[in-house]
Amino acid sequence: MFCSSFIDVANELGAPSYVFYTCGATFLAFMLHVQSLFDRGEFDPAELKDSDAELAVPGILSLIPGKLLPSAVVQPDGLPNLMRQTRRMREARGILVNTFHDFESHAISSLATGQTPPLYTVGPIIDLKLKKGDRTAGEKEVVDWLDRQPDSSVVFLCFGSMVSFGEEQVKEIANALEVSGQRFLWSLRKPPQKDDDVKEALPDGFLDRTAGLGKVIGWASQTRILAHPSVGGIVSHCGWNSTLESTWFGVPVATWPMRAEQQLNAVTLVRELEVAVEIRMSYRLLSGEVVPAEEIERGIRFLMSTENKGRRKKAKEMSDKCRKAVEDGGSSYRSIGRFIEDVIN
């Protein structure tokens, strides 16, 4: 999706070119609409950012307030390049998207009007390395701990491979977990270029006070943890891979988007599909803002409570649809077949 200049090479060779879009169809529909507005001089991120003005986007049922616009399009330095990449995608023979029909049906339908290249839903593409023999020593320790917890009792906190928090935010998360009394597994990543033990940022005595309740770890296989029956929810940055993985395993999400297109992914989960709850969808990592413990605790409590049973049920139902999409005869299975036929013909 960021290599659309290679379309020129394909044209020189007389070969058909296709784009593999690693985000979702909702974000693709959003970007194509924004690109049209941008080219007409009708999209000003500085005016919309952090405002209550709402943007109507084909394929998205909800109106998108300015404060929930994806971080990717409100950073003026990067916007022209994003618009150029999006504009070039219209020249491709087709666009393969890592999604499945039932997950983003409105967006997919909006992209099937003939105004854009044909869309092929080929997802979810997920790396499922769950064999016992593949475990590292650290993963074995984590899984052994999860084995000792009741079913659906643990909230997993994980913010992807590119997000790290400052000391103040780490303390707020720790305080939220401690006050909530919720069993937790927290993947805490240290900031880049720092050799200090990341656990030093935790409040004094936190690990001792929560020793029987939770576990703070470094990197871990997210799919392995989400697959475990003791995990009942995830606090997530809503990266697209994480979004698809939590959907595959039917684990409900508390959304805390950080950057890129993640705010729109959170809107999809919370408002469009109603399979997730909100911590703060308007958060932007670069703002330096600190989300207080009370807000985090409230989101975690609701995520894991019986009050959330409706969204939890919908998450399980979407998991079933997710798995059926890639089975023989499923929507993504058939879509890949159409793509192969198109290439051959």
Coordinates of C-alpha atoms in Angstrom, one line a residue:
M1 CA 0.0 0.0 0.0
F2 CA 3.0 2.3 0.4
C3 CA 4.7 1.1 -2.8
S4 CA 2.2 2.3 -5.4
S5 CA 5.0 3.9 -7.5
F6 CA 5.8 0.4 -8.6
I7 CA 2.6 0.7 -10.8
D8 CA 4.9 2.6 -13.2
V9 CA 7.2 -0.4 -13.4
A10 CA 4.3 -2.8 -14.0
N11 CA 3.0 -0.5 -16.8
E12 CA 6.4 -0.5 -18.5
L13 CA 6.5 -4.3 -18.4
G14 CA 2.9 -4.7 -19.5
A15 CA 2.0 -6.5 -16.3
P16 CA -1.2 -6.0 -14.3
S17 CA -0.6 -4.3 -10.9
Y18 CA -2.5 -5.0 -7.7
V19 CA -2.3 -3.3 -4.3
F20 CA -2.2 -5.3 -1.0
Y21 CA -3.8 -3.1 1.6
T22 CA -2.7 -4.2 5.1
C23 CA -5.3 -2.0 6.9
G24 CA -9.0 -2.5 6.8
A25 CA -11.7 -1.7 4.2
T26 CA -13.2 1.0 6.4
F27 CA -9.9 2.9 6.4
L28 CA -9.5 2.4 2.7
A29 CA -13.0 3.8 2.1
F30 CA -12.1 6.7 4.4
M31 CA -8.8 7.5 2.7
L32 CA -10.3 7.4 -0.8
H33 CA -13.0 9.8 0.3
V34 CA -10.5 12.1 2.0
Q35 CA -8.3 12.0 -1.1
S36 CA -11.2 13.2 -3.2
L37 CA -12.0 16.0 -0.7
F38 CA -8.3 16.9 -0.5
D39 CA -8.0 17.2 -4.3
R40 CA -10.9 19.6 -4.4
G41 CA -9.5 21.7 -1.5
E42 CA -12.2 20.6 0.9
F43 CA -10.2 18.8 3.5
D44 CA -8.3 20.8 6.1
P45 CA -7.0 18.7 8.9
A46 CA -5.9 21.7 10.9
E47 CA -9.5 22.9 11.0
L48 CA -11.0 19.5 11.8
K49 CA -8.5 18.1 14.2
D50 CA -9.7 17.9 17.8
S51 CA -13.0 19.6 16.9
D52 CA -16.6 18.5 17.2
A53 CA -17.2 19.0 13.5
E54 CA -18.4 15.7 11.9
L55 CA -17.3 14.1 8.7
A56 CA -19.7 11.8 6.7
V57 CA -17.8 9.0 4.9
P58 CA -19.4 6.5 2.5
G59 CA -19.2 3.1 4.0
I60 CA -19.2 4.3 7.6
L61 CA -22.5 4.4 9.4
S62 CA -21.2 6.8 12.1
L63 CA -20.3 10.4 11.5
I64 CA -16.6 10.9 12.3
P65 CA -15.9 13.8 14.7
G66 CA -12.7 15.7 14.1
K67 CA -11.3 14.5 17.3
L68 CA -11.6 10.9 16.2
L69 CA -10.0 11.4 12.8
P70 CA -7.1 9.0 12.4
S71 CA -3.7 10.4 13.5
A72 CA -2.3 9.6 10.0
V73 CA -4.4 12.3 8.3
V74 CA -4.1 15.1 10.9
Q75 CA -0.3 15.3 10.7
P76 CA 0.1 17.9 7.9
D77 CA 3.7 16.9 7.0
G78 CA 2.7 13.3 6.0
L79 CA -0.7 14.1 4.5
P80 CA 0.5 15.0 0.9
N81 CA 2.4 11.7 0.6
L82 CA -0.6 9.7 1.9
M83 CA -2.8 11.4 -0.6
R84 CA -0.4 10.7 -3.4
Q85 CA -0.2 7.0 -2.5
T86 CA -4.0 6.8 -2.2
R87 CA -4.5 8.5 -5.6
R88 CA -2.2 6.0 -7.3
M89 CA -4.1 3.1 -5.9
R90 CA -7.0 4.0 -8.1
E91 CA -4.8 3.0 -11.1
A92 CA -4.3 -0.6 -9.9
R93 CA -6.1 -3.6 -11.4
G94 CA -7.5 -4.5 -8.0
I95 CA -7.0 -4.0 -4.3
L96 CA -6.5 -7.0 -1.9
V97 CA -7.6 -6.1 1.7
N98 CA -6.8 -7.9 4.9
T99 CA -10.4 -8.2 6.1
F100 CA -13.5 -10.3 5.6
H101 CA -16.9 -9.4 4.4
D102 CA -19.0 -9.7 7.6
F103 CA -16.5 -7.6 9.5
E104 CA -16.7 -4.5 7.3
S105 CA -19.7 -5.2 5.0
H106 CA -20.8 -1.5 4.8
A107 CA -17.3 -0.3 3.7
I108 CA -16.9 -3.2 1.3
S109 CA -20.2 -2.5 -0.3
S110 CA -19.4 1.2 -0.7
L111 CA -16.2 0.2 -2.6
A112 CA -18.1 -2.0 -5.0
T113 CA -19.7 0.8 -7.0
G114 CA -17.3 0.7 -9.9
Q115 CA -15.7 4.0 -8.9
T116 CA -12.6 2.3 -7.6
P117 CA -10.6 -0.9 -8.6
P118 CA -12.2 -4.2 -7.7
L119 CA -11.8 -5.2 -4.1
Y120 CA -10.7 -8.7 -2.9
T121 CA -11.2 -9.5 0.8
V122 CA -8.4 -12.0 1.6
G123 CA -8.4 -11.9 5.4
P124 CA -8.0 -12.3 8.2
I125 CA -4.3 -13.1 7.6
I126 CA -3.0 -14.1 11.0
D127 CA 0.1 -15.8 12.1
L128 CA -1.1 -18.6 14.4
K129 CA 2.0 -20.1 16.0
L130 CA 0.4 -22.0 18.8
K131 CA 2.3 -25.3 19.0
K132 CA 3.8 -26.1 22.4
G133 CA 7.2 -26.8 20.8
D134 CA 7.4 -23.3 19.6
R135 CA 7.3 -21.7 23.1
T136 CA 10.2 -19.8 24.5
A137 CA 11.1 -20.1 28.2
G138 CA 9.4 -16.8 28.8
E139 CA 6.3 -17.8 27.0
K140 CA 6.1 -21.0 28.9
E141 CA 6.2 -19.1 32.2
V142 CA 3.4 -16.8 31.0
V143 CA 1.2 -19.7 29.8
D144 CA 1.8 -21.6 33.0
W145 CA 0.6 -18.6 35.0
L146 CA -2.5 -18.3 32.7
D147 CA -3.2 -22.0 33.3
R148 CA -3.7 -21.3 37.0
Q149 CA -6.3 -18.5 36.4
P150 CA -10.1 -19.1 36.1
D151 CA -11.6 -18.9 32.6
S152 CA -12.2 -15.4 31.2
S153 CA -10.8 -13.8 34.3
V154 CA -7.7 -12.1 33.0
V155 CA -7.5 -8.7 31.2
F156 CA -4.5 -8.6 28.8
L157 CA -2.9 -5.1 28.2
C158 CA -0.8 -4.9 25.1
F159 CA -0.1 -1.9 22.9
G160 CA 1.8 -3.3 19.9
S161 CA 5.5 -3.4 19.0
M162 CA 5.9 0.4 18.5
V163 CA 4.2 2.0 21.5
S164 CA 6.0 2.8 24.8
F165 CA 4.7 5.1 27.6
G166 CA 6.4 7.6 29.7
E167 CA 6.8 7.0 33.5
E168 CA 3.8 9.1 34.4
Q169 CA 1.4 7.1 32.1
V170 CA 2.9 3.8 33.3
K171 CA 2.1 4.8 36.9
E172 CA -1.5 5.7 36.0
I173 CA -2.0 2.3 34.3
A174 CA -0.5 0.5 37.3
N175 CA -2.8 2.4 39.7
A176 CA -5.8 1.6 37.6
L177 CA -5.0 -2.1 37.6
E178 CA -4.4 -2.1 41.4
V179 CA -7.6 -0.3 42.3
S180 CA -9.7 -2.4 39.9
G181 CA -8.7 -5.6 41.7
Q182 CA -8.8 -7.3 38.3
R183 CA -6.5 -10.2 37.3
F184 CA -4.2 -8.8 34.6
L185 CA -1.3 -9.7 32.3
W186 CA 0.5 -6.5 31.2
S187 CA 3.0 -6.4 28.3
L188 CA 5.1 -3.4 29.2
R189 CA 7.5 -2.2 26.6
K190 CA 10.5 0.0 27.4
P191 CA 11.1 3.2 25.4
P192 CA 13.6 2.8 22.5
Q193 CA 17.2 3.6 23.3
K194 CA 16.7 3.0 27.0
D195 CA 18.5 0.3 28.8
D196 CA 16.8 0.8 32.2
D197 CA 14.6 -1.9 33.6
V198 CA 11.1 -0.8 32.4
K199 CA 9.6 -2.1 35.7
E200 CA 11.5 0.7 37.5
A201 CA 8.7 3.1 36.3
L202 CA 6.1 1.2 38.2
P203 CA 4.9 2.6 41.6
D204 CA 6.9 1.5 44.6
G205 CA 5.6 -1.8 45.9
F206 CA 3.2 -2.3 43.0
L207 CA 4.7 -5.7 42.0
D208 CA 4.6 -7.0 45.6
R209 CA 1.0 -5.8 46.2
T210 CA -0.3 -7.4 43.0
A211 CA 1.8 -10.5 43.0
G212 CA -1.1 -12.8 43.5
L213 CA -3.3 -10.9 41.1
G214 CA -1.3 -10.0 38.0
K215 CA 1.9 -10.3 36.0
V216 CA 4.0 -7.7 34.2
I217 CA 5.9 -9.1 31.3
G218 CA 7.9 -7.9 28.3
W219 CA 7.2 -9.1 24.8
A220 CA 4.9 -12.1 24.4
S221 CA 3.1 -13.8 21.6
Q222 CA -0.2 -12.0 21.4
T223 CA -2.0 -14.8 19.6
R224 CA -0.9 -17.4 22.1
I225 CA -2.2 -15.3 25.0
L226 CA -5.5 -14.4 23.2
A227 CA -6.1 -18.1 22.5
H228 CA -5.9 -18.9 26.2
P229 CA -9.3 -19.6 27.9
S230 CA -8.4 -17.6 31.0
V231 CA -8.1 -14.3 28.9
G232 CA -11.5 -12.5 29.0
G233 CA -10.5 -9.1 27.5
I234 CA -7.7 -7.0 26.0
V235 CA -6.8 -3.4 26.4
S236 CA -5.5 -2.6 22.9
H237 CA -4.1 0.2 20.8
C238 CA -6.3 -1.1 18.0
G239 CA -3.6 -1.8 15.4
W240 CA -5.2 -3.7 12.5
N241 CA -3.3 -6.9 13.3
S242 CA -4.4 -6.8 16.9
T243 CA -7.9 -6.0 15.8
L244 CA -8.1 -9.1 13.6
E245 CA -6.4 -11.3 16.2
S246 CA -8.8 -10.3 19.0
T247 CA -11.7 -10.9 16.6
W248 CA -10.4 -14.3 15.6
F249 CA -10.3 -15.4 19.2
G250 CA -13.6 -13.7 20.2
V251 CA -11.9 -11.6 22.9
P252 CA -13.6 -8.2 23.5
V253 CA -11.5 -5.1 23.4
A254 CA -11.1 -1.9 25.5
T255 CA -10.0 0.6 22.9
W256 CA -7.1 3.0 23.5
P257 CA -5.9 4.0 20.0
M258 CA -2.5 5.7 19.7
R259 CA -1.4 6.6 16.1
A260 CA -1.8 5.9 12.4
E261 CA -5.3 4.7 11.5
Q262 CA -6.1 3.3 15.0
Q263 CA -8.7 5.8 16.0
L264 CA -10.9 4.7 13.0
N265 CA -10.3 1.1 13.9
A266 CA -11.6 1.9 17.4
V267 CA -14.7 3.6 15.9
T268 CA -15.3 0.4 13.9
L269 CA -15.1 -1.8 16.9
V270 CA -17.1 0.4 19.4
R271 CA -19.7 2.1 17.2
E272 CA -20.1 0.1 14.0
L273 CA -19.8 -3.4 15.3
E274 CA -20.4 -2.9 19.0
V275 CA -17.9 -5.6 20.0
A276 CA -15.7 -3.3 22.1
V277 CA -15.8 -0.7 24.8
E278 CA -13.9 2.6 25.0
I279 CA -11.1 3.8 27.3
R280 CA -10.4 6.9 25.2
M281 CA -10.8 6.8 21.4
S282 CA -9.6 10.4 20.9
Y283 CA -6.2 9.8 22.4
R284 CA -3.1 10.6 20.3
L285 CA 0.3 9.4 21.5
L286 CA 2.2 12.4 20.1
S287 CA 0.1 14.8 22.2
G288 CA 2.0 13.8 25.4
E289 CA -1.4 13.6 27.1
V290 CA -1.7 11.4 30.2
V291 CA -4.9 9.3 30.6
P292 CA -5.7 9.2 34.3
A293 CA -6.1 6.0 36.3
E294 CA -9.8 6.6 36.9
E295 CA -10.6 6.6 33.2
I296 CA -8.5 3.4 32.6
E297 CA -10.0 1.6 35.6
R298 CA -13.5 2.5 34.4
G299 CA -12.8 1.0 31.0
I300 CA -11.3 -2.2 32.4
R301 CA -14.1 -2.7 34.9
F302 CA -16.7 -2.4 32.2
L303 CA -14.8 -4.6 29.8
M304 CA -14.7 -7.4 32.3
S305 CA -18.1 -7.0 33.9
T306 CA -21.4 -8.7 33.3
E307 CA -22.7 -5.4 32.0
N308 CA -20.6 -6.0 28.9
K309 CA -22.2 -9.4 28.1
G310 CA -24.0 -8.1 25.0
R311 CA -20.8 -6.9 23.4
R312 CA -19.0 -10.0 24.6
K313 CA -21.6 -12.2 22.9
K314 CA -21.2 -10.2 19.7
A315 CA -17.5 -10.6 19.8
K316 CA -17.9 -14.4 20.0
E317 CA -20.4 -14.3 17.1
M318 CA -17.9 -12.3 15.0
S319 CA -15.2 -14.8 15.8
D320 CA -17.3 -17.6 14.3
K321 CA -17.9 -15.5 11.1
C322 CA -14.1 -14.6 11.0
R323 CA -13.1 -18.3 11.0
K324 CA -15.8 -19.3 8.4
A325 CA -14.6 -16.6 6.0
V326 CA -11.3 -18.5 5.4
E327 CA -12.8 -21.9 5.3
D328 CA -13.6 -23.7 2.0
G329 CA -16.5 -21.8 0.5
G330 CA -16.2 -18.8 2.9
S331 CA -16.3 -15.2 1.7
S332 CA -12.5 -14.6 1.7
Y333 CA -11.9 -18.1 0.3
R334 CA -14.2 -17.3 -2.7
S335 CA -12.7 -13.8 -3.0
I336 CA -9.1 -15.2 -3.3
G337 CA -10.5 -17.5 -6.0
R338 CA -11.9 -14.6 -8.0
F339 CA -8.5 -12.8 -7.7
I340 CA -6.7 -15.8 -9.1
E341 CA -9.2 -16.1 -12.0
D342 CA -8.7 -12.4 -12.7
V343 CA -4.9 -12.7 -12.8
I344 CA -5.1 -15.8 -15.1
N345 CA -7.6 -14.2 -17.5

